[in-house]
XYZ file of C-alpha atoms in Angstrom:
578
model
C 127.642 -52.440 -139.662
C 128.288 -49.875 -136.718
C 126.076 -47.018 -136.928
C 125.399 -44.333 -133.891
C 121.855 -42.842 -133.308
C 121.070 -38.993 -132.159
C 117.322 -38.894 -130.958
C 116.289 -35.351 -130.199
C 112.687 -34.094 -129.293
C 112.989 -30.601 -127.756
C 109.235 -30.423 -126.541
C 108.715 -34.273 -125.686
C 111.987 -35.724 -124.080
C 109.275 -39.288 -123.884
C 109.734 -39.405 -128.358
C 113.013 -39.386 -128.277
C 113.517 -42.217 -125.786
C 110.765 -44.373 -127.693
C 112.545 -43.349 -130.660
C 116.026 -44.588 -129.660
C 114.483 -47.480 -128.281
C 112.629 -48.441 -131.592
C 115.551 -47.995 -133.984
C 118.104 -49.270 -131.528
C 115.922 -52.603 -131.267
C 115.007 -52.252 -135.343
C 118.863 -52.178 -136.182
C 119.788 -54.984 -133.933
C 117.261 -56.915 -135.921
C 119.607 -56.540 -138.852
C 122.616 -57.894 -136.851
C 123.921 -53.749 -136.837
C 125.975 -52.830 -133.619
C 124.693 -49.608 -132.277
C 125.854 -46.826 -130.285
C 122.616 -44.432 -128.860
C 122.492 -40.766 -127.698
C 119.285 -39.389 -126.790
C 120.242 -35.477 -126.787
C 119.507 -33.623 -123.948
C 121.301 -30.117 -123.435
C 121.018 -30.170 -120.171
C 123.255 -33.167 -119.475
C 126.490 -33.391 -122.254
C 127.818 -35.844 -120.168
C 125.546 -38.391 -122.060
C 126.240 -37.388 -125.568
C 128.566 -39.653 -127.818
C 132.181 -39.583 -127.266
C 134.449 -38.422 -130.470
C 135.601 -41.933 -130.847
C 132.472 -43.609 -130.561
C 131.713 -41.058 -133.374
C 134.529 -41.988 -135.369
C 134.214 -45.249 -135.136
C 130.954 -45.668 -136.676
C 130.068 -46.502 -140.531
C 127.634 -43.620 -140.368
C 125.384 -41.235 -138.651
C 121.895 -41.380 -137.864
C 120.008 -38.047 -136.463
C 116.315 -38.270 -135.464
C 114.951 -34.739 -134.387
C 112.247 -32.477 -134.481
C 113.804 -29.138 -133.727
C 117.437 -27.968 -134.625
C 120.409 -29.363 -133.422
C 124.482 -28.999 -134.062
C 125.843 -31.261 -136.189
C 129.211 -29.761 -136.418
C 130.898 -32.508 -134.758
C 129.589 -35.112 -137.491
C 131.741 -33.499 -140.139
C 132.881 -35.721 -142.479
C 130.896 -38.711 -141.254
C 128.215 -40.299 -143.506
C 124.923 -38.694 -142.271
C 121.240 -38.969 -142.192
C 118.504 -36.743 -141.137
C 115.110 -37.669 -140.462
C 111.726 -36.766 -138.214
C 110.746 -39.334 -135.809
C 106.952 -39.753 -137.522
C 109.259 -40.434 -140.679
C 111.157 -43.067 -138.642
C 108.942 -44.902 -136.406
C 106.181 -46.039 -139.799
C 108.584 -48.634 -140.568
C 111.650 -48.732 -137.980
C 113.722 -51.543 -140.583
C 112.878 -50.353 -143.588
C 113.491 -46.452 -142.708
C 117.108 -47.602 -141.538
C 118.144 -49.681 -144.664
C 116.767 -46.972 -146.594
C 118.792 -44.523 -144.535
C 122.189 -46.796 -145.294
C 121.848 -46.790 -148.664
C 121.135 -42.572 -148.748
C 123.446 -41.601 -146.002
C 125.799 -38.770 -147.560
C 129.195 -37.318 -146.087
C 128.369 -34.168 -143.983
C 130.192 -30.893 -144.803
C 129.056 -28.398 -142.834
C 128.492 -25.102 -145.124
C 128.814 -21.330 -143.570
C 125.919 -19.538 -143.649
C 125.877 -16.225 -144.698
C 123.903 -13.122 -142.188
C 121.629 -12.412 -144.797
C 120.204 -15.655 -146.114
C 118.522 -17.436 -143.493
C 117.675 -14.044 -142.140
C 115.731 -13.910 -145.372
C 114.647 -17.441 -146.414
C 112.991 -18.478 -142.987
C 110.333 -17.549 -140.709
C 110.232 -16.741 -137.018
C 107.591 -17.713 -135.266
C 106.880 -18.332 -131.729
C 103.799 -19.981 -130.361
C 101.980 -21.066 -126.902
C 100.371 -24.417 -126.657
C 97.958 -25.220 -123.844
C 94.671 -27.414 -122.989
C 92.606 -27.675 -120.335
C 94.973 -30.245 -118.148
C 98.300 -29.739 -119.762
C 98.821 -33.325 -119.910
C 98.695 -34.623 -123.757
C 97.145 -32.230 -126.392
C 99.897 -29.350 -125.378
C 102.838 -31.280 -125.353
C 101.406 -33.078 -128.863
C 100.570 -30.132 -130.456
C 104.582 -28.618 -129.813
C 106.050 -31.479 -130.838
C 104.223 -31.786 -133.803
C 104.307 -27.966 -135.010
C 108.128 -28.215 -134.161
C 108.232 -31.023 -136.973
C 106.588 -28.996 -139.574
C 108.285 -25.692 -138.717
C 111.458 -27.919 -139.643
C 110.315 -29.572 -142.748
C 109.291 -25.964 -143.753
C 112.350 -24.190 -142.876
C 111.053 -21.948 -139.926
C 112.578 -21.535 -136.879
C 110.039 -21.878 -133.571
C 110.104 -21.093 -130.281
C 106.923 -23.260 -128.512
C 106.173 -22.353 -124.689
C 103.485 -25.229 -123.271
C 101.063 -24.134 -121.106
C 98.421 -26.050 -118.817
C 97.187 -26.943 -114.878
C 100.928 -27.415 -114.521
C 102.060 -23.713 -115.644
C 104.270 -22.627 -118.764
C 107.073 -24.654 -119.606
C 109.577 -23.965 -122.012
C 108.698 -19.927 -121.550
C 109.071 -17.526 -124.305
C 111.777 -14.506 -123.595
C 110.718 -10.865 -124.365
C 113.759 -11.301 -127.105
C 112.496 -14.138 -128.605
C 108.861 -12.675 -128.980
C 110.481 -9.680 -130.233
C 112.318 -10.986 -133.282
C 109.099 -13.057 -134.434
C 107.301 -12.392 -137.054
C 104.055 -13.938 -135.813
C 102.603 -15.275 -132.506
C 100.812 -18.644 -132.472
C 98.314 -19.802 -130.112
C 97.355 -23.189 -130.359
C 95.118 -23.330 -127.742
C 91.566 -24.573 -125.939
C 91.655 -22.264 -123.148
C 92.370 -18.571 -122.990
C 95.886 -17.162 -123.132
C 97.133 -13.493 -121.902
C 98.443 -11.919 -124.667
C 99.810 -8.496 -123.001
C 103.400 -9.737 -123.624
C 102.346 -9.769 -127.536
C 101.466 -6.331 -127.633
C 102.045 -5.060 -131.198
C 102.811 -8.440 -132.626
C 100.564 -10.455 -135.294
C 98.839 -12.890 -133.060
C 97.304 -16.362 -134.890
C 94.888 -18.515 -133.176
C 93.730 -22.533 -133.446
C 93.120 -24.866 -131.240
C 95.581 -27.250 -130.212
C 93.826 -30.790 -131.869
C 93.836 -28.148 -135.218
C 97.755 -27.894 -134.765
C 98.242 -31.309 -134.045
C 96.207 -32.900 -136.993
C 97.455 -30.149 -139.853
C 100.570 -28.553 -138.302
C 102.120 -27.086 -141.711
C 99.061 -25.713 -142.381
C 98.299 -24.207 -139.047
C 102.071 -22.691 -139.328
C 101.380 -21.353 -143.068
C 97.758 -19.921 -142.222
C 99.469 -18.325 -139.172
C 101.738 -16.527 -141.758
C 99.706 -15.386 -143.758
C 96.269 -14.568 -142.311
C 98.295 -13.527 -138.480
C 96.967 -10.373 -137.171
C 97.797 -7.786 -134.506
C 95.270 -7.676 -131.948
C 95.059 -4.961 -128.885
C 95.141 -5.088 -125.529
C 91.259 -4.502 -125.571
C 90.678 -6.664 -128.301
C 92.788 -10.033 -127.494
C 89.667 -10.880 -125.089
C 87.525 -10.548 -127.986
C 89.307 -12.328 -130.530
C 88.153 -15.849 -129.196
C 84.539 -15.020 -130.447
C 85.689 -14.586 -133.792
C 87.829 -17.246 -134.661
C 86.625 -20.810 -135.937
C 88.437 -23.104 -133.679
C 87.409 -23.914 -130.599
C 85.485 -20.871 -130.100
C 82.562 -19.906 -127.598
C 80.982 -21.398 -124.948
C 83.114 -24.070 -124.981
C 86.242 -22.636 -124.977
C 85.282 -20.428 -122.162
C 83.680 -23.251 -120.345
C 87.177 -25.076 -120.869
C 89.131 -21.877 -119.109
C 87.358 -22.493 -116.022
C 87.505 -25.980 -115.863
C 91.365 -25.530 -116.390
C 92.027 -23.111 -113.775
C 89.766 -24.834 -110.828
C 91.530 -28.615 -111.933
C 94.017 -27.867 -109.642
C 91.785 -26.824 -106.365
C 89.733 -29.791 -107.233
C 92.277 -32.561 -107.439
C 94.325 -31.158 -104.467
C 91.079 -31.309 -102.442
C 89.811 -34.542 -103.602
C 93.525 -36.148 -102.447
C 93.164 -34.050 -98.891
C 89.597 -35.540 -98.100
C 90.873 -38.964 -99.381
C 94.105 -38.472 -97.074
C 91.839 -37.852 -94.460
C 89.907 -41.028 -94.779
C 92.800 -42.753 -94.263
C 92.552 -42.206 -90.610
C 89.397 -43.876 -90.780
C 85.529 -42.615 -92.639
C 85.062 -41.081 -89.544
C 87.915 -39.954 -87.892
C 87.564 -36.000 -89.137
C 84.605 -35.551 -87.401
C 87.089 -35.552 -84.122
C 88.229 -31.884 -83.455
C 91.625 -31.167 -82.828
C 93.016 -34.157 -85.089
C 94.921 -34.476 -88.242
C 92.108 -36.113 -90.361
C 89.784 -33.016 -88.662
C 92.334 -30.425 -90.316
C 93.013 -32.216 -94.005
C 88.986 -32.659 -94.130
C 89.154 -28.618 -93.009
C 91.842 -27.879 -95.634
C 90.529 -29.869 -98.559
C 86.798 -30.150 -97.938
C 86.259 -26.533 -96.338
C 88.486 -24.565 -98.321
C 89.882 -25.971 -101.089
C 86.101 -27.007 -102.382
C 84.740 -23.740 -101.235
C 86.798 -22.166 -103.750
C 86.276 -24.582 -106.353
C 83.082 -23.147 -107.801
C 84.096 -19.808 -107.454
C 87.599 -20.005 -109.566
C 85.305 -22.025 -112.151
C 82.718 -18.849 -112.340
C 85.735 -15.879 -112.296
C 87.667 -17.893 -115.013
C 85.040 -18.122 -117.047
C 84.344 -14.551 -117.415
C 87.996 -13.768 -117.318
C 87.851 -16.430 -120.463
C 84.917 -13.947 -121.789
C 85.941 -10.275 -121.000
C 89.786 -10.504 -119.670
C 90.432 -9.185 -116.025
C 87.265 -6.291 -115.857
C 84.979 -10.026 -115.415
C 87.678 -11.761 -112.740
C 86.030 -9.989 -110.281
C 82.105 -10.036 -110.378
C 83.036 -13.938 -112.258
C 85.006 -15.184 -108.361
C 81.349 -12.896 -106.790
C 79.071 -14.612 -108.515
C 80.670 -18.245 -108.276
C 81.102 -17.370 -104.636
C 77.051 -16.619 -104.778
C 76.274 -19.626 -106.518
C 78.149 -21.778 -104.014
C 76.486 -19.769 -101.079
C 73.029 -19.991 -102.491
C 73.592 -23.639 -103.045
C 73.831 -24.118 -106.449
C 77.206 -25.820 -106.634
C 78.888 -26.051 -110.286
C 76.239 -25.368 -112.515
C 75.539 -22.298 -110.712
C 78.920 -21.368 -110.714
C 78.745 -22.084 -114.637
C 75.332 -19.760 -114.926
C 77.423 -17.104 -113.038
C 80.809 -16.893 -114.854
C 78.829 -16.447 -117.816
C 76.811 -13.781 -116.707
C 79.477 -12.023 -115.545
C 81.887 -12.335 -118.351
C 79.278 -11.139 -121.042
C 77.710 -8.271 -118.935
C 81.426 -7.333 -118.136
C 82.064 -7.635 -121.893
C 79.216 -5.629 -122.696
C 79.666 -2.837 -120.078
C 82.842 -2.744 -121.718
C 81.924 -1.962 -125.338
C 78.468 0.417 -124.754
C 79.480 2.432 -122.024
C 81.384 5.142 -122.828
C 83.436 8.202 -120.804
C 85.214 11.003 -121.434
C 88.529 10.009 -122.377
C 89.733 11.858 -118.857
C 88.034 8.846 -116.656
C 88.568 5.905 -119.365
C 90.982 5.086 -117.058
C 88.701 3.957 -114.493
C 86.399 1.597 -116.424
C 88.829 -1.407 -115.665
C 88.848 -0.877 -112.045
C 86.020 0.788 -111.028
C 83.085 1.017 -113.643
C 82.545 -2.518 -114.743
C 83.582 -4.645 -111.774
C 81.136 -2.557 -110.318
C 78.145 -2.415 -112.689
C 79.268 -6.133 -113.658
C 79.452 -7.809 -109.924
C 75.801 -5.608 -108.936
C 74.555 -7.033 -112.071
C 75.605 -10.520 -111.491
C 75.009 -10.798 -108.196
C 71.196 -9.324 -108.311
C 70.122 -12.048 -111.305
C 71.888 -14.975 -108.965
C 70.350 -14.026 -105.700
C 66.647 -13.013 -107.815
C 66.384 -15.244 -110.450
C 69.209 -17.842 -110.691
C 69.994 -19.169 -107.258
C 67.035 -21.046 -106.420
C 65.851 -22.828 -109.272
C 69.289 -23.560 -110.009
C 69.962 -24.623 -106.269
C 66.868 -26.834 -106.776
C 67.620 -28.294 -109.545
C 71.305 -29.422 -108.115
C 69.507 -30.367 -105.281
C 67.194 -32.801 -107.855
C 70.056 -33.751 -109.252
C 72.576 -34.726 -106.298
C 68.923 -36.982 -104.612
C 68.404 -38.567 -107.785
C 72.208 -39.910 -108.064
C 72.200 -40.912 -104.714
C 68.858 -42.406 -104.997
C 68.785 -43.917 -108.238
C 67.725 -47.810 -109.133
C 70.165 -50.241 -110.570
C 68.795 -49.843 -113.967
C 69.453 -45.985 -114.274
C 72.651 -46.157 -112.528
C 73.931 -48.274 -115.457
C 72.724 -46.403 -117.948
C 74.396 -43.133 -115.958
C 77.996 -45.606 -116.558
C 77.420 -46.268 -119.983
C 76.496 -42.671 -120.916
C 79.571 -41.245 -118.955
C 81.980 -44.596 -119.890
C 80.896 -44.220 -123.808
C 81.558 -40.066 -123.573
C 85.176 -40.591 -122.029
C 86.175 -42.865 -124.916
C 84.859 -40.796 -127.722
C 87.360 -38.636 -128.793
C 90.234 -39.085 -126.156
C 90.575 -36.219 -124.345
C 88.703 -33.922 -126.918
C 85.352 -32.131 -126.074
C 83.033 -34.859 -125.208
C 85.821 -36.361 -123.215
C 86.125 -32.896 -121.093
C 82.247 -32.504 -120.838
C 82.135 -35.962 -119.186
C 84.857 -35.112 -116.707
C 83.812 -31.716 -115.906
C 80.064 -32.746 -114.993
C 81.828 -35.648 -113.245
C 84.466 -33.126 -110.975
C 81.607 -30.578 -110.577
C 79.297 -33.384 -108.637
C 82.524 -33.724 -106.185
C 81.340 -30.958 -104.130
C 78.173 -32.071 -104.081
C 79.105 -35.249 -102.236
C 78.223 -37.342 -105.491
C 81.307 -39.449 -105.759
C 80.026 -42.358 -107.894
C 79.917 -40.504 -111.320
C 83.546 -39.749 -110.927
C 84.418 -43.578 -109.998
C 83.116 -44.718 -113.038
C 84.672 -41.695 -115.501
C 87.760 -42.371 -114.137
C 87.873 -46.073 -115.045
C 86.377 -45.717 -118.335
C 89.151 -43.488 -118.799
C 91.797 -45.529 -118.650
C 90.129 -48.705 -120.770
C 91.130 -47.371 -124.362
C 95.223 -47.102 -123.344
C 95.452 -49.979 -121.397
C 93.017 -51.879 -123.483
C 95.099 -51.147 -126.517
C 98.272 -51.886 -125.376
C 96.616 -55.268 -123.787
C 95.680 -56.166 -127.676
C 99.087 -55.393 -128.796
C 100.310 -57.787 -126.568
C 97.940 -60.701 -126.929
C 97.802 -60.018 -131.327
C 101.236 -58.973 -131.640
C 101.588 -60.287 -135.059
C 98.807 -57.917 -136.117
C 100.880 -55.238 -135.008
C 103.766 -53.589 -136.424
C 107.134 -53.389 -134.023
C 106.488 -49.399 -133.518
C 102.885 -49.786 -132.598
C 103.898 -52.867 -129.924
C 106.063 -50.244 -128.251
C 103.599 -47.549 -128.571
C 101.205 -50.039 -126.885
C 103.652 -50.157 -123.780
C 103.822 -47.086 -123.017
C 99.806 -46.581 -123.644
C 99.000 -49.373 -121.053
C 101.648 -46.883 -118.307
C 99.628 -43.868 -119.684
C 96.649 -45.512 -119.437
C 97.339 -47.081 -115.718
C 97.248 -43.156 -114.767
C 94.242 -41.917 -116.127
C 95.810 -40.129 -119.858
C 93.387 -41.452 -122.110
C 95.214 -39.066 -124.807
C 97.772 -42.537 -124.420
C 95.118 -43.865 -127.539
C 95.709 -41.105 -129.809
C 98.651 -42.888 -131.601
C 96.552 -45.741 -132.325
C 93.269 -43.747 -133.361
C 94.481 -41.226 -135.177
C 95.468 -44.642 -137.340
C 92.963 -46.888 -137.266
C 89.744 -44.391 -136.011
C 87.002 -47.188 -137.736
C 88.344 -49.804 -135.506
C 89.855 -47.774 -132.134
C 86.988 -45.381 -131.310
C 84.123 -48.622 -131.217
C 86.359 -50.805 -129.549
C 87.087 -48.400 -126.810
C 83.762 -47.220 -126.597
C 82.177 -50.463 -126.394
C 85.464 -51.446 -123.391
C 84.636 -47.947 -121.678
C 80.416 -48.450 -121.435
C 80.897 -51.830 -119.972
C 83.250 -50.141 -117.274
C 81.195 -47.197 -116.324
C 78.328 -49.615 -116.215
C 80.506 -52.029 -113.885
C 81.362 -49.612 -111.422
C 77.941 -47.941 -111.270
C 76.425 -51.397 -110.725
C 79.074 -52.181 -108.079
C 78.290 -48.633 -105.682
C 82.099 -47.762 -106.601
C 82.864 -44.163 -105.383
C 85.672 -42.253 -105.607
C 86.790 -39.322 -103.534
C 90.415 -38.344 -105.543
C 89.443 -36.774 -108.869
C 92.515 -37.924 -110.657
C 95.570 -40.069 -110.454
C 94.279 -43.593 -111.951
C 95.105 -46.627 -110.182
C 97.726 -44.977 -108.094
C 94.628 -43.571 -105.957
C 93.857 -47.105 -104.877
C 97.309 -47.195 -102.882
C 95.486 -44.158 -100.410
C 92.864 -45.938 -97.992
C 89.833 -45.494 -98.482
C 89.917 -43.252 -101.181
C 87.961 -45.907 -103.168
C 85.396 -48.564 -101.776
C 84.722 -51.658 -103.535
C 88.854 -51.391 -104.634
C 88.639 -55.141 -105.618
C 85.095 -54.353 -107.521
C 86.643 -51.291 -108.881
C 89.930 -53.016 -110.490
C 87.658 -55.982 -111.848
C 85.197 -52.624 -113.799
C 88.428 -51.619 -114.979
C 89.909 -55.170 -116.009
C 86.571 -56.112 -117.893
C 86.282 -53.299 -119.969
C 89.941 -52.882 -121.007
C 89.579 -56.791 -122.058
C 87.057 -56.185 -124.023
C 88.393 -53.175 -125.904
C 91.365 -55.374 -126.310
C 89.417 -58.301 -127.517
C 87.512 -56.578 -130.100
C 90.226 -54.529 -131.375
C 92.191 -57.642 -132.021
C 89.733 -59.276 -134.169
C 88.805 -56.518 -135.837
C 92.664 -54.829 -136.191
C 94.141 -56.108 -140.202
C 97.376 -57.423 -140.269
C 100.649 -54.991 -140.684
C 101.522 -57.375 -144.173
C 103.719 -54.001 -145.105
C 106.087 -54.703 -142.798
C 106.628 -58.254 -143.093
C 106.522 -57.946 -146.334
C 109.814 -55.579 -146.990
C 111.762 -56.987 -144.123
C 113.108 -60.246 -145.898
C 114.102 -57.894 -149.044
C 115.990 -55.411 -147.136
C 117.745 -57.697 -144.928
């Protein structure tokens, strides 16, 4: 049998190569010739020819957005999503020979699909723009498909919007989505119902995030988008705001941590030479780009809290904070101070409707920042500043036996939930210590981080007949995740098999924090995984450092192993199918 394959993924162009990979492999299993398109707009050249077309038996289309399908008229066809098609690769495709019906395409009238479908567009975005946004599209563009909607998803993260939503496109929609953990601008949105979740909320029930958005969508204004947050169920609060800051100083803090490491490849010592190369990165990424790291955190915050009014005294305080020497959790005490005195100033104060006008520029940036700064400099700053200080002496100080515990505590967090709140908290206390000089918490976070992908995709390698064909290739490309430090790699396999994953990697991810706590392992790059390693002296104790790593991803891959059940489905309906 000849059959030709259409993967398309609009928001993750990574499922619709594992997709064509997995059926391509899955039909050649069944002695089937294939021919394979992943579709990418962007470059036709790589699309199926008309005679490849013609000369297969019949179509098979695996997408999770629209697509044309005009030039498959009159060929046998099948349709499909690729969480439909990657359960059971073999069985999906004999299932899809036997169903496969001639394609006619039908003209649509103007009014009906007008009528009979939804638009909707939505923003995803997470704290690092790395897994949860890019999940969360992918899987709302399933559901608005299955449901008959059309969507329009713009991603958002560290790494800026993607996929950006036009002023046309947000004005045909009939409702605005944001599935996300930090705070979005919604100016653009202005008169539009406006729907908010969090992105794991979207990921995990994504037809009835889209339904609920529908239905209970509201229009917010311009004054009250920054107050929504507060009132919503999802990923509300503190946390939310805490998450905004963290997202926003990310980027300062990872492009300083690689400057300071690029300077110590020069030598430990060679900055403290004026006039040299490793004297300016150390002045770029230690003096500056740190500097500014506490600060961003604190103005985010309150810009997470009360919108632009608490940008300003947020970025005075967190400049305070760093000043008075209270490093991040000053910074933290400060954002939020400004952002609900901001907030507050904001609703209680009122003016004549002739100088209203000036409240946003003048009256609370003012009141706010005098506010702010008096309680840091009075009351916060020292105790605060002495407490850091506590803090920083006692990791640098601490015994054997606490310093393990410190891994296991920090290992066990990053391997709770996979990128989800714990996971975050972990990190962020981890990148906040950075400017303190405390680099040792961040060596072992980072190496507890990648345990659960790379563990996982070790155990689907050495009990391969425990796993089904999909999850073996899932397992590659978790141990590549996983190699550079995107614990949301595991997801696949927890979201699964949660009894067995989450203990296994938890267990594999204490042992490593422990490891490279017990082994003086410090790290000066805040991200980047193993790749780090290949910048001098960016890690000491590298060879102490991989063997952390090594143990604990063995383990996790040990003990999932044993305790993982057999895939008997599978095995089971090949032989009848074939």
């Amino acid at each position: 049998m000849n059959i030709a394959i259409v993967t398309a993924c609009p928001n993750g162009q990574v499922s619709s190569v594992l997709s064509a990979r997995l059926l391509e492999a899955a039909a050649q299993r069944l002695g089937w010739s294939t021919s394979v398109e992943v579709h990418d707009p962007r470059q036709p050249q790589g699309q199926l020819s008309a005679a490849v077309i013609a000369a297969a038996d019949w179509v098979l289309v695996v997408s999770s957005g629209p697509l044309d399908l005009q030039r498959f008229a009159g060929k046998r066809l099948f349709q499909s999503t690729p969480a439909q098609a990657l359960s059971d690769t073999q069985h999906f495709l004999c299932q899809a020979a036997e169903q496969a019906e001639v394609y006619q395409p039908v003209a649509e009238t103007p009014s009906t699909p007008v009528e009979r479908s939804a638009r909707i567009v939505a923003i995803t975005a997470c704290p690092t723009g790395v897994a949860h946004t890019f999940m969360a599209a992918e899987a709302l563009q399933q559901a608005a498909q299955q449901l008959g909607h059309q969507l329009t998803v713009e991603t958002q993260g560290s790494v800026g919007a993607r996929n950006p939503l036009t002023p046309a496109a947000i004005a045909e929609a009939d409702v605005v989505l944001l599935a996300a953990d930090i705070e979005v601008p919604t100016e653009r949105f202005a008169g539009k119902r406006i729907y908010r979740c969090g992105t794991g909320v979207a990921l995990k029930q994504a037809q009835a995030t889209l339904n609920k958005a529908l239905a209970e969508g509201r229009e917010e204004s311009t004054a009250q988008s920054a107050n929504t947050s507060t009132t919503r169920s999802e990923k509300t609060g503190v946390y939310k705001h805490l998450l905004t800051g963290v997202s926003f100083m990310l980027p300062m803090v990872v492009a300083g941590g690689l400057l300071i490491a690029l300077s110590f490849v020069f030598g430990i010592e060679a900055f403290k030479e004026p006039g040299t190369l490793p004297a300016a990165l150390m002045q770029i990424g230690g003096e500056a780009a740190f500097k500014l790291m506490v600060p961003l955190l604190a103005g985010y915050i309150a810009y997470s809290i009360a919108d632009r009014p608490g940008l300003a005294p947020g970025m005075i305080g967190g400049l305070l904070a760093s000043t008075l020497g209270a490093g991040f959790i000053g910074g933290i005490v400060a954002g939020f101070l400004a952002g609900y005195s901001a907030k507050a100033i904001s609703r209680w104060v009122r003016l004549p409707s002739s100088l209203e006008a000036l409240k946003p520029i003048l009256i609370i940036p003012l009141l706010a920042s005098l506010f702010t700064g008096l309680v840091m400099i009075y009351v916060v700053g020292k105790p605060v500043a002495g407490m850091l200080e506590g803090l920083t002496h006692f990791l640098d100080s601490m015994g054997t036996t606490n310093a393990i515990l410190l891994g296991v505590l920090l290992g066990g967090m990053m391997c709770v939930d996979l990128g989800g709140p714990i996971n975050k908290a972990a990190y962020a206390f981890s990148v906040g210590l950075l400017a303190s000089q405390s680099y040792a918490p961040m060596a072992a976070t980072m190496a507890a981080g990648m345990v659960p992908p790379i563990g996982l995709g070790i155990a689907s390698f050495i009990a391969r007949r425990k796993f089904a064909q999909s999850e073996r290739e899932a397992g590659k490309a978790a141990f590549v995740l996983g190699l550079c430090f995107i614990s949301e790699g595991a997801i696949p396999f927890a979201a699964k098999d949660p009894l067995r994953v989450i203990p296994a990697s938890i267990a594999g991810g204490a042992l490593t924090g422990a490891l490279s706590m017990y082994f003086g392992c410090k790290l000066m790059a805040p991200h980047g995984g193993l790749f780090v390693m290949l910048i001098p002296n960016a890690i000491n104790h590298a060879l102490l450092y991989l063997l952390a790593i090594l143990a604990g991803s063995l383990l996790t891959a040990l003990v999932y192993a044993v305790l993982k059940r057999s895939e008997v489905v599978e095995l089971a309906v090949q032989p009848v199918k074939a």
